[in-house]
Amino acid sequence: MPGWVGAAGLGALARDLSSAAQGAHIARVAVLPFVPSDDTSGGYGRSISERIIIGLVRTGGVQTVERSMLDKLLAEQGLSAEAAYSSSGRWTLGRTLSVEGLVVGSYMSRGRDLVVQARLIEVETGLVRAAYEQPVPRSGLRSAPRPAEDLRDAVAEYCVGAREQVDSIERGILELKARYWARQLRQGAVLSELRVFPGSDISDLDLRQTLYDRMNDWHSRRDIPGLSPEEMQKMSTLDRRAYLLYRGCIQNGGS
């Protein structure tokens, strides 16, 4: 695999993304920080996205937004990587950075490797134009430990706008959660016995009430369709991400 990417597998991923962008007539993209979809450290996400940017530049065929410019915009708009996936987030990035596509993704542990999953999303429509999965040696992405004061700053920065981030994530899966929990209740689940009550991490009271209203609506129907494997994966991954953000930043005294 070409040495300029720095981690085997990301070179192929960058080339595939470049080809997909050209095929979809997407000339300029922004690569968002990748996020863990399991308990893997979140420290790999920035390294993965930076190496994909390098790969896209070296491969050619698509323009990329400079890393610091994207970080600055996300900070100014109070957008997390997850919030940027929403329609309003996409439009904000697309309009301000003049990009036609977003490269987003996640990663999970598999032995000594990280399995990196990347998607190319068209800004205008929100359609996923391409999706790829690639194993990457974890050792090639490992960075030096950060000083304690830098780590504290990183945690503080991560928690900026935590309530808004959690609500944004939950808003995106609200209908899935409502249908899921309505079906669970129909099958005999008891809410008072749950470790975490559905919607307890939502700060926006109107949004929380909307979740409960939709649960009641689904529960009143004769048939409640179960979630597909893809819907279940999406709900579980994002709901866990919102819970960890809530627990680490809000429940423990963050913003």
mmCIF file of N, CA and C in Angstrom, residues 83-172:
data_model
loop_
_atom_site.group_PDB
_atom_site.id
_atom_site.type_symbol
_atom_site.label_atom_id
_atom_site.label_comp_id
_atom_site.label_asym_id
_atom_site.label_seq_id
_atom_site.Cartn_x
_atom_site.Cartn_y
_atom_site.Cartn_z
ATOM 1 N N ALA A 83 -23.782 16.242 14.730
ATOM 2 C CA ALA A 83 -24.760 17.271 14.371
ATOM 3 C C ALA A 83 -24.589 17.723 12.936
ATOM 4 N N ALA A 84 -23.353 17.651 12.440
ATOM 5 C CA ALA A 84 -23.096 18.070 11.066
ATOM 6 C C ALA A 84 -23.739 17.129 10.057
ATOM 7 N N TYR A 85 -24.141 15.918 10.489
ATOM 8 C CA TYR A 85 -24.798 14.988 9.588
ATOM 9 C C TYR A 85 -26.229 15.413 9.291
ATOM 10 N N SER A 86 -26.834 16.212 10.170
ATOM 11 C CA SER A 86 -28.221 16.610 10.000
ATOM 12 C C SER A 86 -28.372 17.496 8.773
ATOM 13 N N SER A 87 -29.615 17.677 8.331
ATOM 14 C CA SER A 87 -29.845 18.491 7.141
ATOM 15 C C SER A 87 -29.377 19.927 7.348
ATOM 16 N N SER A 88 -29.662 20.501 8.536
ATOM 17 C CA SER A 88 -29.224 21.878 8.789
ATOM 18 C C SER A 88 -27.707 21.967 8.875
ATOM 19 N N GLY A 89 -27.089 20.940 9.497
ATOM 20 C CA GLY A 89 -25.629 20.928 9.585
ATOM 21 C C GLY A 89 -24.981 20.804 8.222
ATOM 22 N N ARG A 90 -25.537 19.933 7.380
ATOM 23 C CA ARG A 90 -25.007 19.772 6.024
ATOM 24 C C ARG A 90 -25.091 21.079 5.257
ATOM 25 N N TRP A 91 -26.252 21.751 5.364
ATOM 26 C CA TRP A 91 -26.430 23.002 4.621
ATOM 27 C C TRP A 91 -25.469 24.074 5.122
ATOM 28 N N THR A 92 -25.233 24.112 6.438
ATOM 29 C CA THR A 92 -24.304 25.092 6.993
ATOM 30 C C THR A 92 -22.897 24.862 6.442
ATOM 31 N N LEU A 93 -22.450 23.622 6.470
ATOM 32 C CA LEU A 93 -21.120 23.305 5.957
ATOM 33 C C LEU A 93 -21.050 23.533 4.461
ATOM 34 N N GLY A 94 -22.072 23.083 3.746
ATOM 35 C CA GLY A 94 -22.057 23.223 2.292
ATOM 36 C C GLY A 94 -22.010 24.664 1.847
ATOM 37 N N ARG A 95 -22.838 25.494 2.488
ATOM 38 C CA ARG A 95 -22.920 26.903 2.099
ATOM 39 C C ARG A 95 -21.642 27.662 2.476
ATOM 40 N N THR A 96 -21.141 27.448 3.702
ATOM 41 C CA THR A 96 -20.004 28.219 4.201
ATOM 42 C C THR A 96 -18.687 27.778 3.579
ATOM 43 N N LEU A 97 -18.522 26.481 3.378
ATOM 44 C CA LEU A 97 -17.263 25.959 2.859
ATOM 45 C C LEU A 97 -17.300 25.699 1.357
ATOM 46 N N SER A 98 -18.458 25.916 0.750
ATOM 47 C CA SER A 98 -18.630 25.671 -0.688
ATOM 48 C C SER A 98 -18.260 24.238 -1.053
ATOM 49 N N VAL A 99 -18.771 23.287 -0.262
ATOM 50 C CA VAL A 99 -18.523 21.877 -0.550
ATOM 51 C C VAL A 99 -19.803 21.227 -1.051
ATOM 52 N N GLU A 100 -19.642 20.215 -1.881
ATOM 53 C CA GLU A 100 -20.775 19.487 -2.435
ATOM 54 C C GLU A 100 -20.961 18.129 -1.770
ATOM 55 N N GLY A 101 -19.934 17.702 -1.026
ATOM 56 C CA GLY A 101 -20.017 16.400 -0.378
ATOM 57 C C GLY A 101 -19.319 16.396 0.964
ATOM 58 N N LEU A 102 -19.759 15.493 1.840
ATOM 59 C CA LEU A 102 -19.125 15.294 3.140
ATOM 60 C C LEU A 102 -18.647 13.852 3.225
ATOM 61 N N VAL A 103 -17.422 13.670 3.698
ATOM 62 C CA VAL A 103 -16.911 12.333 4.000
ATOM 63 C C VAL A 103 -17.028 12.167 5.508
ATOM 64 N N VAL A 104 -17.846 11.225 5.933
ATOM 65 C CA VAL A 104 -18.073 10.979 7.357
ATOM 66 C C VAL A 104 -17.824 9.506 7.622
ATOM 67 N N GLY A 105 -17.643 9.157 8.883
ATOM 68 C CA GLY A 105 -17.426 7.746 9.149
ATOM 69 C C GLY A 105 -17.186 7.424 10.601
ATOM 70 N N SER A 106 -16.969 6.152 10.838
ATOM 71 C CA SER A 106 -16.757 5.647 12.191
ATOM 72 C C SER A 106 -15.707 4.540 12.136
ATOM 73 N N TYR A 107 -15.343 4.075 13.314
ATOM 74 C CA TYR A 107 -14.374 2.980 13.380
ATOM 75 C C TYR A 107 -14.644 2.157 14.627
ATOM 76 N N MET A 108 -14.212 0.895 14.584
ATOM 77 C CA MET A 108 -14.371 -0.004 15.723
ATOM 78 C C MET A 108 -13.170 -0.935 15.797
ATOM 79 N N SER A 109 -12.964 -1.522 16.953
ATOM 80 C CA SER A 109 -11.828 -2.413 17.152
ATOM 81 C C SER A 109 -12.106 -3.794 16.581
ATOM 82 N N ARG A 110 -11.062 -4.378 16.003
ATOM 83 C CA ARG A 110 -11.108 -5.780 15.584
ATOM 84 C C ARG A 110 -9.688 -6.327 15.745
ATOM 85 N N GLY A 111 -9.432 -6.881 16.916
ATOM 86 C CA GLY A 111 -8.083 -7.354 17.204
ATOM 87 C C GLY A 111 -7.093 -6.198 17.241
ATOM 88 N N ARG A 112 -6.012 -6.337 16.475
ATOM 89 C CA ARG A 112 -5.003 -5.289 16.418
ATOM 90 C C ARG A 112 -5.354 -4.205 15.402
ATOM 91 N N ASP A 113 -6.443 -4.409 14.684
ATOM 92 C CA ASP A 113 -6.840 -3.443 13.655
ATOM 93 C C ASP A 113 -8.003 -2.579 14.123
ATOM 94 N N LEU A 114 -8.190 -1.505 13.379
ATOM 95 C CA LEU A 114 -9.423 -0.723 13.464
ATOM 96 C C LEU A 114 -10.162 -0.930 12.148
ATOM 97 N N VAL A 115 -11.447 -1.203 12.214
ATOM 98 C CA VAL A 115 -12.252 -1.305 11.008
ATOM 99 C C VAL A 115 -12.858 0.074 10.771
ATOM 100 N N VAL A 116 -12.418 0.710 9.691
ATOM 101 C CA VAL A 116 -12.864 2.062 9.374
ATOM 102 C C VAL A 116 -13.994 1.987 8.352
ATOM 103 N N GLN A 117 -15.101 2.632 8.661
ATOM 104 C CA GLN A 117 -16.252 2.701 7.757
ATOM 105 C C GLN A 117 -16.428 4.156 7.326
ATOM 106 N N ALA A 118 -16.405 4.396 6.033
ATOM 107 C CA ALA A 118 -16.500 5.761 5.498
ATOM 108 C C ALA A 118 -17.668 5.864 4.535
ATOM 109 N N ARG A 119 -18.337 7.022 4.555
ATOM 110 C CA ARG A 119 -19.457 7.274 3.656
ATOM 111 C C ARG A 119 -19.281 8.638 2.998
ATOM 112 N N LEU A 120 -19.681 8.718 1.755
ATOM 113 C CA LEU A 120 -19.686 9.977 1.024
ATOM 114 C C LEU A 120 -21.129 10.435 0.917
ATOM 115 N N ILE A 121 -21.443 11.588 1.525
ATOM 116 C CA ILE A 121 -22.808 12.104 1.552
ATOM 117 C C ILE A 121 -22.898 13.344 0.673
ATOM 118 N N GLU A 122 -23.889 13.374 -0.203
ATOM 119 C CA GLU A 122 -24.125 14.540 -1.033
ATOM 120 C C GLU A 122 -24.835 15.605 -0.199
ATOM 121 N N VAL A 123 -24.270 16.798 -0.149
ATOM 122 C CA VAL A 123 -24.801 17.855 0.718
ATOM 123 C C VAL A 123 -26.229 18.227 0.345
ATOM 124 N N GLU A 124 -26.480 18.401 -0.918
ATOM 125 C CA GLU A 124 -27.782 18.919 -1.362
ATOM 126 C C GLU A 124 -28.928 17.986 -1.037
ATOM 127 N N THR A 125 -28.713 16.689 -1.202
ATOM 128 C CA THR A 125 -29.810 15.725 -1.047
ATOM 129 C C THR A 125 -29.726 14.897 0.225
ATOM 130 N N GLY A 126 -28.532 14.806 0.825
ATOM 131 C CA GLY A 126 -28.344 13.944 1.980
ATOM 132 C C GLY A 126 -28.189 12.481 1.620
ATOM 133 N N LEU A 127 -28.143 12.183 0.323
ATOM 134 C CA LEU A 127 -28.001 10.797 -0.119
ATOM 135 C C LEU A 127 -26.577 10.293 0.113
ATOM 136 N N VAL A 128 -26.463 9.035 0.512
ATOM 137 C CA VAL A 128 -25.153 8.396 0.643
ATOM 138 C C VAL A 128 -24.750 7.911 -0.739
ATOM 139 N N ARG A 129 -23.747 8.534 -1.312
ATOM 140 C CA ARG A 129 -23.312 8.205 -2.667
ATOM 141 C C ARG A 129 -22.350 7.029 -2.705
ATOM 142 N N ALA A 130 -21.690 6.742 -1.603
ATOM 143 C CA ALA A 130 -20.772 5.603 -1.550
ATOM 144 C C ALA A 130 -20.508 5.257 -0.095
ATOM 145 N N ALA A 131 -20.236 3.981 0.171
ATOM 146 C CA ALA A 131 -19.910 3.530 1.525
ATOM 147 C C ALA A 131 -18.861 2.440 1.424
ATOM 148 N N TYR A 132 -17.831 2.547 2.246
ATOM 149 C CA TYR A 132 -16.730 1.597 2.209
ATOM 150 C C TYR A 132 -16.323 1.201 3.612
ATOM 151 N N GLU A 133 -15.744 0.007 3.714
ATOM 152 C CA GLU A 133 -15.213 -0.483 4.991
ATOM 153 C C GLU A 133 -13.798 -1.002 4.748
ATOM 154 N N GLN A 134 -12.871 -0.627 5.623
ATOM 155 C CA GLN A 134 -11.479 -0.991 5.404
ATOM 156 C C GLN A 134 -10.787 -1.239 6.743
ATOM 157 N N PRO A 135 -10.136 -2.411 6.917
ATOM 158 C CA PRO A 135 -9.345 -2.619 8.135
ATOM 159 C C PRO A 135 -8.037 -1.826 8.061
ATOM 160 N N VAL A 136 -7.643 -1.237 9.182
ATOM 161 C CA VAL A 136 -6.437 -0.404 9.252
ATOM 162 C C VAL A 136 -5.646 -0.797 10.495
ATOM 163 N N PRO A 137 -4.347 -1.052 10.380
ATOM 164 C CA PRO A 137 -3.540 -1.374 11.566
ATOM 165 C C PRO A 137 -3.604 -0.248 12.592
ATOM 166 N N ARG A 138 -3.962 -0.595 13.801
ATOM 167 C CA ARG A 138 -4.078 0.396 14.869
ATOM 168 C C ARG A 138 -2.741 1.083 15.152
ATOM 169 N N SER A 139 -1.656 0.318 15.054
ATOM 170 C CA SER A 139 -0.333 0.862 15.385
ATOM 171 C C SER A 139 0.046 2.032 14.486
ATOM 172 N N GLY A 140 -0.406 2.030 13.237
ATOM 173 C CA GLY A 140 -0.063 3.106 12.325
ATOM 174 C C GLY A 140 -0.758 4.410 12.631
ATOM 175 N N LEU A 141 -1.722 4.382 13.558
ATOM 176 C CA LEU A 141 -2.482 5.585 13.887
ATOM 177 C C LEU A 141 -2.223 6.063 15.309
ATOM 178 N N ARG A 142 -1.402 5.358 16.037
ATOM 179 C CA ARG A 142 -1.179 5.694 17.432
ATOM 180 C C ARG A 142 -0.369 6.979 17.538
ATOM 181 N N SER A 143 -0.815 7.903 18.382
ATOM 182 C CA SER A 143 -0.100 9.165 18.578
ATOM 183 C C SER A 143 0.503 9.211 19.972
ATOM 184 N N ALA A 144 1.434 10.135 20.167
ATOM 185 C CA ALA A 144 2.105 10.271 21.457
ATOM 186 C C ALA A 144 1.118 10.752 22.520
ATOM 187 N N PRO A 145 1.301 10.328 23.776
ATOM 188 C CA PRO A 145 0.411 10.794 24.844
ATOM 189 C C PRO A 145 0.457 12.309 24.970
ATOM 190 N N ARG A 146 -0.664 12.901 25.324
ATOM 191 C CA ARG A 146 -0.732 14.342 25.475
ATOM 192 C C ARG A 146 -0.455 14.735 26.911
ATOM 193 N N PRO A 147 0.165 15.912 27.153
ATOM 194 C CA PRO A 147 0.359 16.387 28.525
ATOM 195 C C PRO A 147 -0.983 16.509 29.238
ATOM 196 N N ALA A 148 -0.948 16.429 30.564
ATOM 197 C CA ALA A 148 -2.185 16.437 31.339
ATOM 198 C C ALA A 148 -3.010 17.690 31.099
ATOM 199 N N GLU A 149 -2.327 18.864 30.994
ATOM 200 C CA GLU A 149 -3.096 20.090 30.801
ATOM 201 C C GLU A 149 -3.749 20.120 29.430
ATOM 202 N N ASP A 150 -3.083 19.564 28.419
ATOM 203 C CA ASP A 150 -3.693 19.491 27.095
ATOM 204 C C ASP A 150 -4.900 18.560 27.110
ATOM 205 N N LEU A 151 -4.791 17.469 27.886
ATOM 206 C CA LEU A 151 -5.892 16.519 27.964
ATOM 207 C C LEU A 151 -7.105 17.173 28.612
ATOM 208 N N ARG A 152 -6.869 17.977 29.664
ATOM 209 C CA ARG A 152 -7.977 18.685 30.305
ATOM 210 C C ARG A 152 -8.637 19.651 29.326
ATOM 211 N N ASP A 153 -7.807 20.346 28.538
ATOM 212 C CA ASP A 153 -8.357 21.273 27.543
ATOM 213 C C ASP A 153 -9.182 20.523 26.513
ATOM 214 N N ALA A 154 -8.685 19.333 26.109
ATOM 215 C CA ALA A 154 -9.397 18.545 25.097
ATOM 216 C C ALA A 154 -10.754 18.090 25.627
ATOM 217 N N VAL A 155 -10.804 17.666 26.900
ATOM 218 C CA VAL A 155 -12.068 17.237 27.495
ATOM 219 C C VAL A 155 -13.038 18.407 27.569
ATOM 220 N N ALA A 156 -12.516 19.582 27.993
ATOM 221 C CA ALA A 156 -13.372 20.759 28.085
ATOM 222 C C ALA A 156 -13.928 21.144 26.720
ATOM 223 N N GLU A 157 -13.080 21.065 25.687
ATOM 224 C CA GLU A 157 -13.520 21.405 24.333
ATOM 225 C C GLU A 157 -14.557 20.408 23.836
ATOM 226 N N TYR A 158 -14.348 19.130 24.151
ATOM 227 C CA TYR A 158 -15.277 18.084 23.734
ATOM 228 C C TYR A 158 -16.670 18.324 24.309
ATOM 229 N N CYS A 159 -16.713 18.894 25.536
ATOM 230 C CA CYS A 159 -17.983 19.058 26.225
ATOM 231 C C CYS A 159 -18.695 20.368 25.906
ATOM 232 N N VAL A 160 -18.068 21.231 25.111
ATOM 233 C CA VAL A 160 -18.731 22.484 24.750
ATOM 234 C C VAL A 160 -20.017 22.184 23.973
ATOM 235 N N GLY A 161 -21.121 22.760 24.435
ATOM 236 C CA GLY A 161 -22.391 22.530 23.750
ATOM 237 C C GLY A 161 -22.895 21.109 23.868
ATOM 238 N N ALA A 162 -22.527 20.410 24.960
ATOM 239 C CA ALA A 162 -22.878 18.997 25.100
ATOM 240 C C ALA A 162 -24.384 18.770 25.073
ATOM 241 N N ARG A 163 -25.137 19.636 25.748
ATOM 242 C CA ARG A 163 -26.591 19.455 25.776
ATOM 243 C C ARG A 163 -27.183 19.543 24.370
ATOM 244 N N GLU A 164 -26.720 20.528 23.610
ATOM 245 C CA GLU A 164 -27.209 20.687 22.244
ATOM 246 C C GLU A 164 -26.812 19.498 21.383
ATOM 247 N N GLN A 165 -25.594 18.970 21.592
ATOM 248 C CA GLN A 165 -25.145 17.811 20.825
ATOM 249 C C GLN A 165 -26.015 16.593 21.119
ATOM 250 N N VAL A 166 -26.277 16.360 22.416
ATOM 251 C CA VAL A 166 -27.101 15.213 22.795
ATOM 252 C C VAL A 166 -28.497 15.335 22.183
ATOM 253 N N ASP A 167 -29.097 16.525 22.301
ATOM 254 C CA ASP A 167 -30.439 16.715 21.757
ATOM 255 C C ASP A 167 -30.464 16.535 20.245
ATOM 256 N N SER A 168 -29.399 16.999 19.578
ATOM 257 C CA SER A 168 -29.333 16.850 18.129
ATOM 258 C C SER A 168 -29.262 15.382 17.733
ATOM 259 N N ILE A 169 -28.451 14.613 18.460
ATOM 260 C CA ILE A 169 -28.338 13.179 18.174
ATOM 261 C C ILE A 169 -29.678 12.491 18.407
ATOM 262 N N GLU A 170 -30.300 12.796 19.563
ATOM 263 C CA GLU A 170 -31.564 12.151 19.904
ATOM 264 C C GLU A 170 -32.676 12.546 18.939
ATOM 265 N N ARG A 171 -32.647 13.773 18.462
ATOM 266 C CA ARG A 171 -33.661 14.223 17.501
ATOM 267 C C ARG A 171 -33.587 13.377 16.217
ATOM 268 N N GLY A 172 -32.361 13.012 15.839
ATOM 269 C CA GLY A 172 -32.177 12.254 14.609
ATOM 270 C C GLY A 172 -32.657 10.814 14.686
#
